[in-house]
PDB file of C-alpha atoms in Angstrom:
ATOM      1  CA  MET A   1     -10.551 -19.550  -4.586  1.00 61.00           C
ATOM      2  CA  SER A   2     -12.400 -16.955  -2.936  1.00 56.00           C
ATOM      3  CA  THR A   3     -14.514 -19.218  -0.698  1.00 59.00           C
ATOM      4  CA  LEU A   4     -11.516 -21.299   0.249  1.00 58.00           C
ATOM      5  CA  LEU A   5      -9.624 -18.029   1.084  1.00 56.00           C
ATOM      6  CA  ASN A   6     -12.333 -16.519   3.250  1.00 57.00           C
ATOM      7  CA  SER A   7     -12.319 -19.916   5.063  1.00 58.00           C
ATOM      8  CA  VAL A   8      -8.796 -19.851   5.823  1.00 55.00           C
ATOM      9  CA  LEU A   9      -8.787 -16.141   6.778  1.00 51.00           C
ATOM     10  CA  SER A  10     -11.503 -16.894   9.332  1.00 53.00           C
ATOM     11  CA  MET A  11      -9.146 -19.214  11.113  1.00 50.00           C
ATOM     12  CA  SER A  12      -6.873 -16.288  12.029  1.00 41.00           C
ATOM     13  CA  ALA A  13      -5.458 -16.432  15.542  1.00 41.00           C
ATOM     14  CA  ASN A  14      -2.424 -13.755  15.350  1.00 44.00           C
ATOM     15  CA  PRO A  15      -2.456 -10.518  13.274  1.00 35.00           C
ATOM     16  CA  SER A  16       1.527 -10.788  12.641  1.00 43.00           C
ATOM     17  CA  PRO A  17       3.272 -13.058  10.581  1.00 45.00           C
ATOM     18  CA  GLU A  18       6.853 -12.571  12.172  1.00 45.00           C
ATOM     19  CA  PRO A  19       7.846 -14.096  14.356  1.00 44.00           C
ATOM     20  CA  PRO A  20       5.524 -17.032  14.725  1.00 41.00           C
ATOM     21  CA  ARG A  21       4.423 -17.896  18.324  1.00 37.00           C
ATOM     22  CA  LYS A  22       3.429 -21.501  17.553  1.00 37.00           C
ATOM     23  CA  PRO A  23       4.980 -23.737  14.626  1.00 34.00           C
ATOM     24  CA  LEU A  24       1.567 -24.609  12.975  1.00 31.00           C
ATOM     25  CA  GLY A  25      -0.231 -21.515  14.482  1.00 28.00           C
ATOM     26  CA  PHE A  26      -2.281 -19.222  11.765  1.00 25.00           C
ATOM     27  CA  VAL A  27      -1.300 -15.813  11.260  1.00 26.00           C
ATOM     28  CA  SER A  28      -3.252 -13.482   8.819  1.00 32.00           C
ATOM     29  CA  TYR A  29      -1.620 -10.188   8.417  1.00 34.00           C
ATOM     30  CA  ILE A  30      -3.087  -7.789   5.841  1.00 30.00           C
ATOM     31  CA  PRO A  31      -0.800  -4.633   5.379  1.00 38.00           C
ATOM     32  CA  THR A  32      -2.579  -1.465   4.579  1.00 37.00           C
ATOM     33  CA  GLY A  33      -0.840   1.282   6.383  1.00 37.00           C
ATOM     34  CA  PHE A  34       2.117   1.345   4.042  1.00 33.00           C
ATOM     35  CA  LEU A  35      -0.285   1.965   0.966  1.00 35.00           C
ATOM     36  CA  HIS A  36      -0.387   5.499   1.529  1.00 36.00           C
ATOM     37  CA  PHE A  37       3.272   6.171   1.219  1.00 34.00           C
ATOM     38  CA  SER A  38       3.764   8.854  -1.471  1.00 39.00           C
ATOM     39  CA  SER A  39       6.423   6.955  -3.395  1.00 44.00           C
ATOM     40  CA  VAL A  40       8.410   3.908  -3.542  1.00 44.00           C
ATOM     41  CA  ASN A  41      11.565   5.630  -2.862  1.00 46.00           C
ATOM     42  CA  LYS A  42       9.983   6.910   0.463  1.00 51.00           C
ATOM     43  CA  GLY A  43       8.376   3.386   1.263  1.00 49.00           C
ATOM     44  CA  VAL A  44      11.642   1.416   0.621  1.00 46.00           C
ATOM     45  CA  ALA A  45      13.712   4.035   2.613  1.00 46.00           C
ATOM     46  CA  ARG A  46      11.473   3.589   5.669  1.00 51.00           C
ATOM     47  CA  VAL A  47      11.951  -0.336   5.093  1.00 47.00           C
ATOM     48  CA  LEU A  48      15.456   0.203   4.962  1.00 45.00           C
ATOM     49  CA  ALA A  49      15.957   2.532   7.754  1.00 44.00           C
ATOM     50  CA  SER A  50      13.798   0.330  10.260  1.00 46.00           C
ATOM     51  CA  THR A  51      15.338  -3.019   9.137  1.00 45.00           C
ATOM     52  CA  HIS A  52      18.374  -4.474  11.403  1.00 42.00           C
ATOM     53  CA  ILE A  53      19.577  -7.672   9.671  1.00 41.00           C
ATOM     54  CA  THR A  54      22.564  -9.556   9.430  1.00 43.00           C
ATOM     55  CA  LEU A  55      23.392 -10.490   5.994  1.00 41.00           C
ATOM     56  CA  SER A  56      26.321 -12.336   4.032  1.00 47.00           C
ATOM     57  CA  PRO A  57      28.530 -10.189   2.060  1.00 42.00           C
ATOM     58  CA  LYS A  58      27.172 -11.080  -1.373  1.00 44.00           C
ATOM     59  CA  ASP A  59      23.501 -10.207  -0.067  1.00 42.00           C
ATOM     60  CA  SER A  60      24.693  -7.079   1.806  1.00 43.00           C
ATOM     61  CA  ALA A  61      26.081  -5.832  -1.505  1.00 39.00           C
ATOM     62  CA  PHE A  62      22.335  -5.848  -3.039  1.00 41.00           C
ATOM     63  CA  THR A  63      20.935  -4.455  -0.291  1.00 46.00           C
ATOM     64  CA  ILE A  64      23.465  -1.312  -0.026  1.00 43.00           C
ATOM     65  CA  THR A  65      22.941  -1.003  -3.756  1.00 43.00           C
ATOM     66  CA  GLY A  66      19.242  -0.543  -3.431  1.00 46.00           C
ATOM     67  CA  SER A  67      19.651   1.697  -0.403  1.00 48.00           C
ATOM     68  CA  SER A  68      22.086   3.905  -2.550  1.00 46.00           C
ATOM     69  CA  LEU A  69      19.516   4.438  -5.188  1.00 42.00           C
ATOM     70  CA  VAL A  70      16.870   5.402  -2.557  1.00 44.00           C
ATOM     71  CA  ASN A  71      19.189   8.109  -0.854  1.00 47.00           C
ATOM     72  CA  GLU A  72      20.125   9.290  -4.512  1.00 49.00           C
ATOM     73  CA  GLY A  73      16.383   9.668  -5.163  1.00 49.00           C
ATOM     74  CA  ARG A  74      16.298   6.984  -7.976  1.00 52.00           C
ATOM     75  CA  LYS A  75      13.465   4.387  -7.919  1.00 58.00           C
ATOM     76  CA  PRO A  76      14.648   0.824  -7.437  1.00 60.00           C
ATOM     77  CA  ASN A  77      14.289  -1.615 -10.313  1.00 72.00           C
ATOM     78  CA  VAL A  78      12.748  -5.131 -10.199  1.00 78.00           C
ATOM     79  CA  ALA A  79      16.145  -6.660  -9.595  1.00 82.00           C
ATOM     80  CA  HIS A  80      17.204  -4.303  -6.537  1.00 78.00           C
ATOM     81  CA  SER A  81      13.432  -4.641  -5.136  1.00 79.00           C
ATOM     82  CA  THR A  82      13.308  -8.322  -5.561  1.00 83.00           C
ATOM     83  CA  GLN A  83      16.752  -8.879  -3.977  1.00 85.00           C
ATOM     84  CA  LEU A  84      15.702  -6.707  -0.962  1.00 84.00           C
ATOM     85  CA  LEU A  85      12.550  -9.080  -0.820  1.00 85.00           C
ATOM     86  CA  TYR A  86      14.713 -12.116  -0.648  1.00 88.00           C
ATOM     87  CA  ASP A  87      17.154 -10.450   2.087  1.00 87.00           C
ATOM     88  CA  LEU A  88      14.187  -9.501   4.221  1.00 87.00           C
ATOM     89  CA  CYS A  89      12.687 -12.900   3.945  1.00 88.00           C
ATOM     90  CA  LYS A  90      16.116 -14.670   4.939  1.00 88.00           C
ATOM     91  CA  ALA A  91      16.341 -12.199   7.882  1.00 88.00           C
ATOM     92  CA  ASN A  92      12.941 -13.684   9.079  1.00 87.00           C
ATOM     93  CA  ARG A  93      11.383 -10.078   8.289  1.00 87.00           C
ATOM     94  CA  LEU A  94       8.106 -11.054   6.810  1.00 88.00           C
ATOM     95  CA  LYS A  95       6.154  -8.007   7.375  1.00 87.00           C
ATOM     96  CA  LYS A  96       8.780  -5.722   5.821  1.00 85.00           C
ATOM     97  CA  ALA A  97       8.991  -8.269   2.837  1.00 86.00           C
ATOM     98  CA  ILE A  98       5.279  -7.849   2.331  1.00 86.00           C
ATOM     99  CA  ARG A  99       5.626  -4.264   2.537  1.00 84.00           C
ATOM    100  CA  VAL A 100       8.399  -4.197  -0.240  1.00 83.00           C
ATOM    101  CA  ILE A 101       6.337  -6.188  -2.600  1.00 84.00           C
ATOM    102  CA  GLU A 102       3.127  -4.003  -1.929  1.00 83.00           C
ATOM    103  CA  LEU A 103       5.420  -0.871  -2.730  1.00 80.00           C
ATOM    104  CA  MET A 104       6.862  -2.684  -6.038  1.00 81.00           C
ATOM    105  CA  VAL A 105       3.132  -2.985  -7.103  1.00 81.00           C
ATOM    106  CA  CYS A 106       1.771   0.326  -6.112  1.00 80.00           C
ATOM    107  CA  SER A 107       4.680   1.943  -7.947  1.00 78.00           C
ATOM    108  CA  GLY A 108       4.513   0.310 -11.138  1.00 81.00           C
ATOM    109  CA  ILE A 109       7.281  -2.273 -10.451  1.00 80.00           C
ATOM    110  CA  ILE A 110       5.641  -5.565 -11.113  1.00 82.00           C
ATOM    111  CA  PRO A 111       7.399  -8.484  -9.449  1.00 84.00           C
ATOM    112  CA  ASP A 112       8.201 -11.299 -11.426  1.00 86.00           C
ATOM    113  CA  ALA A 113       6.652 -14.892 -10.842  1.00 88.00           C
ATOM    114  CA  SER A 114       9.725 -16.199  -8.838  1.00 89.00           C
ATOM    115  CA  ALA A 115       9.280 -13.562  -6.459  1.00 88.00           C
ATOM    116  CA  TYR A 116       5.753 -14.216  -5.868  1.00 89.00           C
ATOM    117  CA  THR A 117       6.674 -17.830  -5.522  1.00 91.00           C
ATOM    118  CA  TYR A 118       9.373 -17.254  -3.072  1.00 92.00           C
ATOM    119  CA  LEU A 119       7.338 -14.886  -0.750  1.00 91.00           C
ATOM    120  CA  VAL A 120       4.044 -17.314  -1.098  1.00 93.00           C
ATOM    121  CA  ASN A 121       6.477 -20.169   0.094  1.00 93.00           C
ATOM    122  CA  GLN A 122       8.033 -18.116   3.011  1.00 93.00           C
ATOM    123  CA  LEU A 123       4.436 -17.249   4.295  1.00 93.00           C
ATOM    124  CA  CYS A 124       3.246 -20.843   4.062  1.00 94.00           C
ATOM    125  CA  LYS A 125       5.986 -22.133   5.864  1.00 91.00           C
ATOM    126  CA  ARG A 126       5.183 -19.649   8.707  1.00 89.00           C
ATOM    127  CA  GLY A 127       1.224 -20.585   8.494  1.00 88.00           C
ATOM    128  CA  ASN A 128       0.102 -17.472   6.864  1.00 91.00           C
ATOM    129  CA  VAL A 129      -1.894 -19.235   4.229  1.00 92.00           C
ATOM    130  CA  GLY A 130      -4.682 -16.661   4.160  1.00 91.00           C
ATOM    131  CA  TYR A 131      -2.294 -13.969   2.615  1.00 89.00           C
ATOM    132  CA  ALA A 132      -0.351 -16.333   0.581  1.00 92.00           C
ATOM    133  CA  MET A 133      -3.488 -17.048  -1.175  1.00 92.00           C
ATOM    134  CA  GLN A 134      -4.107 -13.513  -1.598  1.00 91.00           C
ATOM    135  CA  LEU A 135      -0.500 -13.153  -3.464  1.00 90.00           C
ATOM    136  CA  VAL A 136      -1.261 -15.990  -5.641  1.00 91.00           C
ATOM    137  CA  GLU A 137      -4.463 -14.412  -6.831  1.00 91.00           C
ATOM    138  CA  LYS A 138      -2.323 -11.012  -7.598  1.00 88.00           C
ATOM    139  CA  MET A 139       0.357 -13.065  -9.198  1.00 90.00           C
ATOM    140  CA  GLU A 140      -2.462 -14.381 -11.603  1.00 90.00           C
ATOM    141  CA  ASP A 141      -3.749 -10.778 -12.311  1.00 89.00           C
ATOM    142  CA  HIS A 142      -0.510  -9.636 -13.222  1.00 87.00           C
ATOM    143  CA  GLY A 143      -0.271 -12.671 -15.909  1.00 89.00           C
ATOM    144  CA  TYR A 144       1.830 -14.930 -14.048  1.00 89.00           C
ATOM    145  CA  PRO A 145       0.083 -18.437 -14.312  1.00 88.00           C
ATOM    146  CA  SER A 146       0.628 -20.340 -11.105  1.00 85.00           C
ATOM    147  CA  ASN A 147       2.346 -23.967 -11.208  1.00 87.00           C
ATOM    148  CA  THR A 148       2.322 -26.905  -8.796  1.00 88.00           C
ATOM    149  CA  VAL A 149       5.389 -25.489  -7.207  1.00 90.00           C
ATOM    150  CA  THR A 150       3.431 -22.439  -6.104  1.00 91.00           C
ATOM    151  CA  TYR A 151       0.151 -24.706  -5.062  1.00 92.00           C
ATOM    152  CA  ASN A 152       2.250 -27.134  -3.270  1.00 93.00           C
ATOM    153  CA  ALA A 153       3.478 -24.503  -1.049  1.00 94.00           C
ATOM    154  CA  LEU A 154      -0.164 -23.567  -0.237  1.00 94.00           C
ATOM    155  CA  VAL A 155      -1.254 -27.400  -0.012  1.00 94.00           C
ATOM    156  CA  ARG A 156       1.666 -27.878   2.503  1.00 94.00           C
ATOM    157  CA  GLY A 157       0.528 -24.745   4.556  1.00 94.00           C
ATOM    158  CA  LEU A 158      -3.073 -25.796   4.934  1.00 94.00           C
ATOM    159  CA  CYS A 159      -2.050 -29.262   5.984  1.00 94.00           C
ATOM    160  CA  MET A 160       0.386 -27.730   8.505  1.00 92.00           C
ATOM    161  CA  LEU A 161      -2.646 -25.952   9.999  1.00 91.00           C
ATOM    162  CA  GLY A 162      -4.475 -29.206  10.302  1.00 90.00           C
ATOM    163  CA  SER A 163      -6.856 -28.549   7.226  1.00 89.00           C
ATOM    164  CA  LEU A 164      -6.853 -31.706   5.514  1.00 92.00           C
ATOM    165  CA  ASN A 165     -10.305 -31.251   4.353  1.00 92.00           C
ATOM    166  CA  GLN A 166      -9.546 -27.633   3.141  1.00 91.00           C
ATOM    167  CA  SER A 167      -6.305 -29.170   1.372  1.00 92.00           C
ATOM    168  CA  LEU A 168      -8.187 -31.870  -0.442  1.00 92.00           C
ATOM    169  CA  GLN A 169     -10.873 -29.212  -1.755  1.00 90.00           C
ATOM    170  CA  PHE A 170      -7.846 -27.334  -2.766  1.00 89.00           C
ATOM    171  CA  VAL A 171      -6.194 -30.178  -4.857  1.00 90.00           C
ATOM    172  CA  GLU A 172      -9.521 -30.853  -6.595  1.00 89.00           C
ATOM    173  CA  ARG A 173      -9.768 -27.212  -7.613  1.00 86.00           C
ATOM    174  CA  LEU A 174      -6.233 -27.503  -8.997  1.00 85.00           C
ATOM    175  CA  MET A 175      -7.073 -30.594 -10.814  1.00 85.00           C
ATOM    176  CA  GLN A 176     -10.169 -28.845 -12.439  1.00 86.00           C
ATOM    177  CA  LYS A 177      -7.727 -26.158 -13.671  1.00 84.00           C
ATOM    178  CA  GLY A 178      -5.406 -28.632 -15.325  1.00 85.00           C
ATOM    179  CA  LEU A 179      -2.715 -28.462 -12.935  1.00 85.00           C
ATOM    180  CA  ALA A 180      -1.735 -32.317 -12.078  1.00 85.00           C
ATOM    181  CA  PRO A 181      -0.875 -32.821  -8.256  1.00 89.00           C
ATOM    182  CA  ASN A 182       2.819 -34.457  -8.060  1.00 89.00           C
ATOM    183  CA  ALA A 183       4.469 -36.932  -5.418  1.00 88.00           C
ATOM    184  CA  PHE A 184       5.182 -34.013  -3.217  1.00 90.00           C
ATOM    185  CA  THR A 185       1.415 -32.962  -3.063  1.00 91.00           C
ATOM    186  CA  TYR A 186       0.228 -36.347  -2.240  1.00 90.00           C
ATOM    187  CA  SER A 187       2.978 -36.768   0.581  1.00 90.00           C
ATOM    188  CA  PHE A 188       1.826 -33.698   2.261  1.00 92.00           C
ATOM    189  CA  LEU A 189      -1.964 -34.927   2.129  1.00 93.00           C
ATOM    190  CA  LEU A 190      -0.876 -38.306   3.365  1.00 92.00           C
ATOM    191  CA  GLU A 191       1.292 -36.854   6.375  1.00 92.00           C
ATOM    192  CA  ALA A 192      -1.619 -34.597   7.249  1.00 93.00           C
ATOM    193  CA  ALA A 193      -4.113 -37.431   7.156  1.00 93.00           C
ATOM    194  CA  TYR A 194      -1.979 -39.784   9.147  1.00 92.00           C
ATOM    195  CA  LYS A 195      -1.388 -36.791  11.973  1.00 92.00           C
ATOM    196  CA  GLU A 196      -5.290 -35.869  11.898  1.00 91.00           C
ATOM    197  CA  ARG A 197      -7.268 -39.111  11.453  1.00 91.00           C
ATOM    198  CA  GLY A 198      -4.592 -41.942  12.223  1.00 92.00           C
ATOM    199  CA  ALA A 199      -3.103 -44.640  10.191  1.00 91.00           C
ATOM    200  CA  ASP A 200      -6.077 -46.232   8.689  1.00 92.00           C
ATOM    201  CA  GLU A 201      -7.573 -43.140   7.083  1.00 90.00           C
ATOM    202  CA  ALA A 202      -4.026 -42.164   5.773  1.00 89.00           C
ATOM    203  CA  VAL A 203      -4.082 -45.775   4.047  1.00 90.00           C
ATOM    204  CA  LYS A 204      -7.363 -45.390   2.758  1.00 91.00           C
ATOM    205  CA  LEU A 205      -6.351 -41.880   1.094  1.00 89.00           C
ATOM    206  CA  LEU A 206      -3.325 -43.758  -0.134  1.00 88.00           C
ATOM    207  CA  ASP A 207      -5.580 -46.139  -2.031  1.00 88.00           C
ATOM    208  CA  GLU A 208      -7.855 -43.534  -3.456  1.00 86.00           C
ATOM    209  CA  ILE A 209      -4.791 -41.552  -4.699  1.00 84.00           C
ATOM    210  CA  ILE A 210      -3.140 -44.500  -6.412  1.00 84.00           C
ATOM    211  CA  ALA A 211      -6.676 -45.669  -7.888  1.00 84.00           C
ATOM    212  CA  LYS A 212      -6.871 -42.205  -9.248  1.00 78.00           C
ATOM    213  CA  GLY A 213      -3.379 -42.553 -10.793  1.00 77.00           C
ATOM    214  CA  GLY A 214      -1.473 -40.678  -8.488  1.00 74.00           C
ATOM    215  CA  GLU A 215       2.117 -41.731  -7.512  1.00 72.00           C
ATOM    216  CA  PRO A 216       3.041 -40.541  -3.799  1.00 70.00           C
ATOM    217  CA  ASN A 217       6.616 -40.472  -2.511  1.00 62.00           C
ATOM    218  CA  LEU A 218       6.402 -42.698   0.274  1.00 60.00           C
ATOM    219  CA  ASN A 219      10.173 -42.143   0.959  1.00 59.00           C
ATOM    220  CA  ARG A 220      10.265 -38.391   1.856  1.00 52.00           C
TER     221      ARG A 220
END
């Protein structure tokens, strides 16, 4: 994935993932400064202190609990940290969400697969496929194998960037790993082919997919 990752990162047009200025504009943000925090408590405290977000009563309860733990000098656990991650993503605070997940890892609080997948999906929706790919690699390093859901987010993100060729190469690599594309994967590719190359090329790609046994969902 490293070659593809370098190629995607080279397309960077905006160093900040939030908020995106163009719907399909690529953003590449690689957080570094927060890695120097002395502890997860100090880091999470800064995130909480500098975050101004509106949450539902249910979501607020989790965030307030995490804040109380930090104020009491206790390290938040996986559940509290993950909920803060979700809250920040919902409030479109992607930079701070990235900080939380990096602080978790640096402090020995390993995010679970659902937390990684959620952030990967949020980043891809905003065009930050490069950092999303790095997160997938970290997720696999921590023993959580990626699945079709995770990779579909990356495929969709690449297609949104207008990178059909890279999307097709990526899917080929997934198949070599034993992951079978599903109807959504093919639909993302066909939509991208239509937008980038026109109806004739999209139909040609559809024929190739069907010939290989794929079953695109044409009713999306």
